[in-house]
Coordinates of C-alpha atoms in Angstrom, one line a residue:
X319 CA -99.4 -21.8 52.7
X320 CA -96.8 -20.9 50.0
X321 CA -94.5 -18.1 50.9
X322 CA -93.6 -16.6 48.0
X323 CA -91.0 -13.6 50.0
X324 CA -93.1 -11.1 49.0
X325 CA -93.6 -8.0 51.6
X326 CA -97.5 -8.1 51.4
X327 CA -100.5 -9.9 52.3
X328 CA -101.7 -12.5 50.2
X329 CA -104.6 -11.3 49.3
X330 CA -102.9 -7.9 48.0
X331 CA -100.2 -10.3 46.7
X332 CA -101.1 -10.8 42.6
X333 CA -99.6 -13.4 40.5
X334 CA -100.2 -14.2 37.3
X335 CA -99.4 -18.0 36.7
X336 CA -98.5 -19.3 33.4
X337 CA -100.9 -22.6 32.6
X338 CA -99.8 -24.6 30.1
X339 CA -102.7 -27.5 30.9
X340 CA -100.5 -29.9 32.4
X341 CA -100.9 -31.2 36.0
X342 CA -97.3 -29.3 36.9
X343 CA -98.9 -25.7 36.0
X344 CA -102.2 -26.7 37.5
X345 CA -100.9 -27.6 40.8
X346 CA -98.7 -24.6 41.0
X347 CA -102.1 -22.0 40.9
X348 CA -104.1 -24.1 42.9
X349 CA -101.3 -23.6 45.7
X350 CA -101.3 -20.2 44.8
X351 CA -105.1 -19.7 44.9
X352 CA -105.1 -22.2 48.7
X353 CA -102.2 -19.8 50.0
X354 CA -104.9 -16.6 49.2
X355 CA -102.8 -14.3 46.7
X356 CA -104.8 -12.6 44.1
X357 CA -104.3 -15.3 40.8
X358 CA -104.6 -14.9 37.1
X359 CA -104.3 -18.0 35.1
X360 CA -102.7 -17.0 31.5
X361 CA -102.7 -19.8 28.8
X362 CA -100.6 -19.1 25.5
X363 CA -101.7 -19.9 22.2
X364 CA -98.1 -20.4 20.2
X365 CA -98.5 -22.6 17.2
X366 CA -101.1 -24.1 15.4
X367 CA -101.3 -27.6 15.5
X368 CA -103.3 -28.3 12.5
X369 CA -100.9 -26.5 10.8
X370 CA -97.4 -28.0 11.5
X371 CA -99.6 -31.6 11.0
X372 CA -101.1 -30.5 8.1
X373 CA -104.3 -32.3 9.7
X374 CA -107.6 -29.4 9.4
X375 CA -109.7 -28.6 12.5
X376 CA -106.4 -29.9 14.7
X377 CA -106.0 -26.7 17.2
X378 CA -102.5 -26.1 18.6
X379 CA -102.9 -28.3 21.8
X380 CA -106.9 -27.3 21.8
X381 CA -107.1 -29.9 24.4
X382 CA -104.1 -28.2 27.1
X383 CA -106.0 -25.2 26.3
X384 CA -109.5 -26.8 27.5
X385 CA -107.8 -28.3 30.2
X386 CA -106.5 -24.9 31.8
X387 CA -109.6 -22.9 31.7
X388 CA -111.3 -26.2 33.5
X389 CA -108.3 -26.0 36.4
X390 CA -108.8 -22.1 36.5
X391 CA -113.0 -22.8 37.0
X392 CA -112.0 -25.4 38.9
X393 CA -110.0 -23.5 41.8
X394 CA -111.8 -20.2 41.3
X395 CA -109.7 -17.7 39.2
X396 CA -110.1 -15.7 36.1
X397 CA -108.2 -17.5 33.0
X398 CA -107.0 -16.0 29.7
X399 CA -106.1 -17.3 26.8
X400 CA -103.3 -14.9 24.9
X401 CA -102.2 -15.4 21.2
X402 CA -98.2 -15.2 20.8
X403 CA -98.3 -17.4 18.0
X404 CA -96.2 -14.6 15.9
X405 CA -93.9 -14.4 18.9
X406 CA -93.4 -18.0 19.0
X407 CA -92.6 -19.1 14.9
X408 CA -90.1 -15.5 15.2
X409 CA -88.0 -16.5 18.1
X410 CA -88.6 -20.2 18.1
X411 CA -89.0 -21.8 15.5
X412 CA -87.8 -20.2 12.7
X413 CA -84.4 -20.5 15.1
X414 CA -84.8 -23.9 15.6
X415 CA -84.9 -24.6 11.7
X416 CA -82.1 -22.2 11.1
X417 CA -80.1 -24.0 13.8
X418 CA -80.6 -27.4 12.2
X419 CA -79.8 -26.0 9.2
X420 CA -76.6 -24.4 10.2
X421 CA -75.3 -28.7 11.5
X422 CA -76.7 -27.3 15.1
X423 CA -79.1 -29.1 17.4
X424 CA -81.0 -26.4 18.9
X425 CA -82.7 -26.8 22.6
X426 CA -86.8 -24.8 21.3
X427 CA -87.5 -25.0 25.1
X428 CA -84.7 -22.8 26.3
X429 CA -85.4 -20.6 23.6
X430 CA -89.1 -20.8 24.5
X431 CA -88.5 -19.7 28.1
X432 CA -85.8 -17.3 27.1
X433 CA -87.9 -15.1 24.9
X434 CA -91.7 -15.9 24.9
X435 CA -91.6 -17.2 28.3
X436 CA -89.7 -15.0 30.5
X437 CA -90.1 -12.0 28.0
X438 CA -93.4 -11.3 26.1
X439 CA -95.7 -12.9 29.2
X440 CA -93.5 -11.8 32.3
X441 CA -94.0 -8.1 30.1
X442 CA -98.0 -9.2 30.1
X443 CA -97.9 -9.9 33.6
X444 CA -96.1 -6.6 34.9
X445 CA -98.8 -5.1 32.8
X446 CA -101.3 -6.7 35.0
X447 CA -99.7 -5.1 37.7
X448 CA -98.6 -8.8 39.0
X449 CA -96.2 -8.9 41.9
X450 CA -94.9 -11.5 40.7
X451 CA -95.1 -14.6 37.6
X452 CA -95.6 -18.1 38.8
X453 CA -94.4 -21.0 36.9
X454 CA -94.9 -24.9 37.6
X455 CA -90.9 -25.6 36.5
X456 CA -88.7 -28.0 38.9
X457 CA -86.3 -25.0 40.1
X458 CA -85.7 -23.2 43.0
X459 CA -85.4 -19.7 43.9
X460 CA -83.5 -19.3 47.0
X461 CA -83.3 -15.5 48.2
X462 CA -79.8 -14.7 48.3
X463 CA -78.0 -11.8 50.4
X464 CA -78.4 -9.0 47.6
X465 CA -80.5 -11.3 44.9
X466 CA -82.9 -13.9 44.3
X467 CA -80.7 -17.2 43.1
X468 CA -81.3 -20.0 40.6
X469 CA -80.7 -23.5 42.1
X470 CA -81.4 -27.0 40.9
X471 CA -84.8 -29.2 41.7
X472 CA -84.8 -30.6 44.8
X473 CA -85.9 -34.1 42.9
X474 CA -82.7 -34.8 40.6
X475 CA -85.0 -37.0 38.3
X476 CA -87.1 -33.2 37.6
X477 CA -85.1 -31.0 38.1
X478 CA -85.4 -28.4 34.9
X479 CA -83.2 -25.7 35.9
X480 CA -80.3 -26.8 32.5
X481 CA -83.6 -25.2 30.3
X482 CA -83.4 -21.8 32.6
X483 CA -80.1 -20.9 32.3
X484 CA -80.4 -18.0 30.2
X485 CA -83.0 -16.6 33.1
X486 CA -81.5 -13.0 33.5
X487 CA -81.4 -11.7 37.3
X488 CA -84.1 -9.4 36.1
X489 CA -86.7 -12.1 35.8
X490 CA -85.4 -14.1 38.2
X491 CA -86.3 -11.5 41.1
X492 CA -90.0 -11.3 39.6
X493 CA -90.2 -15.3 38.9
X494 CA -91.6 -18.1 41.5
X495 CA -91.2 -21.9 41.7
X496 CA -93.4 -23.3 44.3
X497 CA -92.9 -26.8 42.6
X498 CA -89.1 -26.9 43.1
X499 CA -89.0 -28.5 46.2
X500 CA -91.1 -31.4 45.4
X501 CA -91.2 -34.4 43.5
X502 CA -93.5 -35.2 40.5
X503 CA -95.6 -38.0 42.8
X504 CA -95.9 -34.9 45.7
X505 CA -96.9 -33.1 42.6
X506 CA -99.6 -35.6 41.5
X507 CA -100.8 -35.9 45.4
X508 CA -101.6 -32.2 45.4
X509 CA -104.0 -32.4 41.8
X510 CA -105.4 -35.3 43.5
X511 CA -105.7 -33.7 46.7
X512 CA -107.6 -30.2 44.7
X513 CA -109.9 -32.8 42.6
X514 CA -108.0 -31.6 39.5
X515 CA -108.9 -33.3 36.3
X516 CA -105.6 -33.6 35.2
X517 CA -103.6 -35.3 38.1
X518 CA -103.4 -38.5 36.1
X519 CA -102.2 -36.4 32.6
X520 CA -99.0 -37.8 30.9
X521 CA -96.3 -35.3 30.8
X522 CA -95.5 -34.2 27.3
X523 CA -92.6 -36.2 25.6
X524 CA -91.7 -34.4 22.1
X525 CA -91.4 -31.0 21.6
X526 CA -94.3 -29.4 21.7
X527 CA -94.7 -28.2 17.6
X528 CA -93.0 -30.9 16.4
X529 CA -95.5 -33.6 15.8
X530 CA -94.6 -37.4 16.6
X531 CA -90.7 -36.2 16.8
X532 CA -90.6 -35.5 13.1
X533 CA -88.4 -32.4 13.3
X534 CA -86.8 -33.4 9.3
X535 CA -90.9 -32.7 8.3
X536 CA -91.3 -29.9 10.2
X537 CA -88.2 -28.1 8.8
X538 CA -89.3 -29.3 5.2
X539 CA -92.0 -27.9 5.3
X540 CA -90.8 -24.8 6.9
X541 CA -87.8 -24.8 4.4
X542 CA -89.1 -26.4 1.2
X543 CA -85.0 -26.9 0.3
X544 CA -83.9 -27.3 3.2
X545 CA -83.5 -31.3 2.7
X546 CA -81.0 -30.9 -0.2
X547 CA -78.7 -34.4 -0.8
X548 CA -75.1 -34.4 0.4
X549 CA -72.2 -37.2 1.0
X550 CA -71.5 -38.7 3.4
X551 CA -67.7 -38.9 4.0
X552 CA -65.0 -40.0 6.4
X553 CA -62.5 -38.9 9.0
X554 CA -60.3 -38.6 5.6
X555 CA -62.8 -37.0 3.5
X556 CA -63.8 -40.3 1.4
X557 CA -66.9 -40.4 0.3
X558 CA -68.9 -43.5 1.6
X559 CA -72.5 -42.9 1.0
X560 CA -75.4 -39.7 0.0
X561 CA -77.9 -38.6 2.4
X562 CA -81.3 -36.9 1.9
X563 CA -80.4 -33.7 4.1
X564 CA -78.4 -32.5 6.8
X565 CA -81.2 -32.3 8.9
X566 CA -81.6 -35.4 9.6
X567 CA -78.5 -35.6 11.6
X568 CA -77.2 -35.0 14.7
X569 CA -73.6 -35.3 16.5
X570 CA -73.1 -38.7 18.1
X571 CA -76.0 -40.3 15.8
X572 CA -75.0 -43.9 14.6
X573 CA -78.4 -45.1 13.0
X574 CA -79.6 -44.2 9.8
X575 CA -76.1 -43.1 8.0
X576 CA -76.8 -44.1 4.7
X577 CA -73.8 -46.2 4.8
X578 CA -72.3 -50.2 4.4
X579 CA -70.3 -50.6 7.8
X580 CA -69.1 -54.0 9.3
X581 CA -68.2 -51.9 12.5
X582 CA -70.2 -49.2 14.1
X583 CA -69.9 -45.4 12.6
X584 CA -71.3 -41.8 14.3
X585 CA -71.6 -38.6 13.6
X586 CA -69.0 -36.6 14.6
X587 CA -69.6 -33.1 12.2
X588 CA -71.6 -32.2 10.2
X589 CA -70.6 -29.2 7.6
X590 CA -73.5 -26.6 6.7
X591 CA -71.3 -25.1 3.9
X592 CA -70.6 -28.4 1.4
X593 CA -73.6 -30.4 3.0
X594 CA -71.2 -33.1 4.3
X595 CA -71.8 -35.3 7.3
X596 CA -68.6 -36.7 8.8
X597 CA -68.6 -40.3 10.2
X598 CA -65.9 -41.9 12.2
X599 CA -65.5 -44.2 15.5
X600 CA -66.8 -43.5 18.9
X601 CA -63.4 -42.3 19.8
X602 CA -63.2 -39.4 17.4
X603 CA -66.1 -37.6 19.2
X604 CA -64.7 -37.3 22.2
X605 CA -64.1 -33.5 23.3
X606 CA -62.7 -32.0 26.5
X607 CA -62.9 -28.4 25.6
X608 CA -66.2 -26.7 24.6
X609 CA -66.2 -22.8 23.5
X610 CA -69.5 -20.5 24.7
X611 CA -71.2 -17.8 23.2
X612 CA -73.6 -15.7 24.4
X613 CA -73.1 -15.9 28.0
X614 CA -75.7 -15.3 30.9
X615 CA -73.9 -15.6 34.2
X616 CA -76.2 -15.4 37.8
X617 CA -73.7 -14.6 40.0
X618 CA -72.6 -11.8 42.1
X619 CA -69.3 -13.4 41.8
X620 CA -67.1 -13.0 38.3
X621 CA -66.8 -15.7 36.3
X622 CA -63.2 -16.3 36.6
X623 CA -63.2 -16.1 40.2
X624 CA -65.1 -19.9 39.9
X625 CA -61.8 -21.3 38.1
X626 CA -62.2 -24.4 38.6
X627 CA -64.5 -24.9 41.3
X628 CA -67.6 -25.7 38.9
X629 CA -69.8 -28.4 37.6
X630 CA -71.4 -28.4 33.9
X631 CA -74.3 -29.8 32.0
X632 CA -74.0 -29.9 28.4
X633 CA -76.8 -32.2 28.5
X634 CA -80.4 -31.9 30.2
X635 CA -80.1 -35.7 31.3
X636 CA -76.3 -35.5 32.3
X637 CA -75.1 -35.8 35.6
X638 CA -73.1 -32.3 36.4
X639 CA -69.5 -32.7 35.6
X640 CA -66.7 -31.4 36.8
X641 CA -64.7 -28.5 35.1
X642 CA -63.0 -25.3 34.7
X643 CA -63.7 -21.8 33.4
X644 CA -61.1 -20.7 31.3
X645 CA -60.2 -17.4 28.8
X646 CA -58.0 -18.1 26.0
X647 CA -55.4 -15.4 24.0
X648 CA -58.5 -14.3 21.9
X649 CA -60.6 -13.6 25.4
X650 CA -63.0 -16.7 24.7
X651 CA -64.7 -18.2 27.3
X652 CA -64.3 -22.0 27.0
X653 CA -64.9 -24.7 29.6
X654 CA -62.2 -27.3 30.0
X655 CA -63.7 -30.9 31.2
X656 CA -62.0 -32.8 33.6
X657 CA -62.8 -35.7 31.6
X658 CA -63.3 -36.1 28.1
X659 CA -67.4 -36.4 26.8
X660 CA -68.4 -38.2 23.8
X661 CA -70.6 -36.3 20.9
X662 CA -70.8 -32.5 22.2
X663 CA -73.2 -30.7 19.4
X664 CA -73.1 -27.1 18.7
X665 CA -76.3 -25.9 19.3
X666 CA -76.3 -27.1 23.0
X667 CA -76.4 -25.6 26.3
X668 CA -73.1 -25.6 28.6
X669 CA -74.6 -25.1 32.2
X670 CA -72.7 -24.2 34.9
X671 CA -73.4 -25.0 38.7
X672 CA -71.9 -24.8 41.5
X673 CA -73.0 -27.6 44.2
X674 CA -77.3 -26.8 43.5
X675 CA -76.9 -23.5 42.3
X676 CA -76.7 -22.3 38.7
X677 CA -74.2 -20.1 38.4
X678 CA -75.3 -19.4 34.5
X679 CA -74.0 -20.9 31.2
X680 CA -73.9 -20.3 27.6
X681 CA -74.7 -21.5 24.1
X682 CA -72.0 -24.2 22.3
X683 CA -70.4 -23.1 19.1
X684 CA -67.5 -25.1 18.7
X685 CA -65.2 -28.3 20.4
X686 CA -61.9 -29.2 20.5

């Protein structure tokens, strides 16, 4: 049985369990319905496929849909389907064009979890009177002395906890994780184990509404001007070649420049304002100090009390790094690496851990 710290019986114990389809979200009600708590299966609509394809008939992931409702029949528990499709294009995807837009490169799934997520269905699922809103991500919740705290997958090749950083204590107290201490092939095990039709489903690779990892087309068609021509320049400002938009680039990119160079060249800027994109060497993108914005911090503990005893993400595939928290005359919160890190985008997520826990982090807006 899953324990899920919750002062009542299972059975008197409701949790509404967000189903995307896949075999993570699957596993995590069946254990829920096996352990006896009262279990609501909520699927969301949040994007038509057909549309951001521009293929007719193609339903936003028609077939995840199907392939919830058959888990929730499956292992016994009622299933809805809710439409947050307005939700969604508002806080997700129109920010993820106007990120790219602004020389960013946005994270949609933080974003997702941040407001549709862990907002508009954990709303839905106090409304059901839920105890408490189960979700099949590779985190764990570990109850603290005064508060429920955010710590890292127990598998490091799953762990998901860099796209829950902006999780505010709030949510965290009603959220649960029963995945978090497993390992994708324990995971698989259990759908076998419950005869689940979807123990053997791939994991999704691209983002979800971006079809075949053509983010350009989706913002062009989004933002009929947003792929307006600009140079291509270098460290100097010489120009060395057009491109066909902006958002087509990212920092630390060194295909596709539009450019004649006997020696490898990258990304290292990109400017929203004259539609430039700045090339130079693999050493010009190194940064060591990375300015937040936005800031959601976990712990009971203030921020500048950590100092230096920290570890950061700025990627979700990184290993954590070690660095320090740090104020400058303006009252800035920056994060000063220990070692310098090649092509750090605004746009990106600085997460900060300490050991497993995630101590918060914040959104990058500039490097130096």
């Amino acid at each position: 049985m899953i324990d899920l710290g919750i002062n009542k019986p299972a059975a008197e114990t409701r949790v509404v369990v967000a189903m995307s389809g896949g075999v993570d979200s699957s596993v995590a009600a069946a254990l829920m319905a096996e352990s006896g708590y009262d279990v609501i299966g909520i699927t969301l609509q949040l994007y038509d496929y057909g549309q951001m394809a521009q293929k007719k008939g193609a339903c936003c992931a028609g077939q995840d849909i199907y392939d919830a409702a058959m888990v929730a029949e499956k292992i016994g528990i009622p299933h809805y389907v809710f439409n947050y499709e307005d939700k969604f294009k508002e806080g997700v995807i129109n920010d993820f064009v106007e990120s790219y837009l602004q020389g960013e490169t946005p994270i949609p799934c933080v974003k997702c979890n941040q407001t549709v997520k862990f907002k508009d269905l954990l709303q839905a699922a106090r409304d059901l009177n839920a105890d408490a809103m189960v979700t099949g991500h590779y985190v764990q919740r570990i109850q603290g002395d005064n508060a429920g705290e955010l710590h890292a997958g127990a598998d490091p090749n799953r762990d998901q906890s860099y796209f829950l950083f902006a999780t505010t204590q709030e949510q965290l107290d009603f959220l649960r994780f029963p995945l978090g201490h497993m390992s994708k092939d324990e995971t698989r095990a259990h759908a076998a184990r419950f005869g689940l039709e979807v123990a053997d489903k791939p994991d999704s690779q691209d983002i979800c509404f971006v079809p075949n990892g053509d983010y350009a087309g989706v913002i062009q068609k989004m933002r009929p001007d947003a792929l307006e021509p600009g140079d291509v320049v270098d460290m100097q400002g010489n120009v060395l070649g057009q491109h066909p938009g902006i958002v087509n680039f990212t920092i630390g990119q060194r295909r596709r420049l539009y450019i004649n160079s006997v020696v490898p060249k990258y990304v290292v800027k990109i400017i929203p304002e004259t539609r430039q994109v700045v090339v130079g060497d693999k050493d010009d993108l190194q940064r060591q100090r990375v300015y937040l914005k936005d800031i959601n911090w976990l712990s009971e503990i203030p921020m500048n009390a950590y100092a230096d005893s920290i570890q950061v993400k700025i990627r979700s595939s990184n290993t954590p790094m070690s660095a320090s928290i740090l104020l400058d005359t303006a009252d800035e919160v920056y994060i000063e690496l220990d070692e310098a890190e090649f092509g750090i985008s605004p746009g990106q997520a600085c997460v900060i851990y300490n050991g497993s826990r995630v101590l918060g982090g914040g959104w990058i807006y500039k490097t130096s």
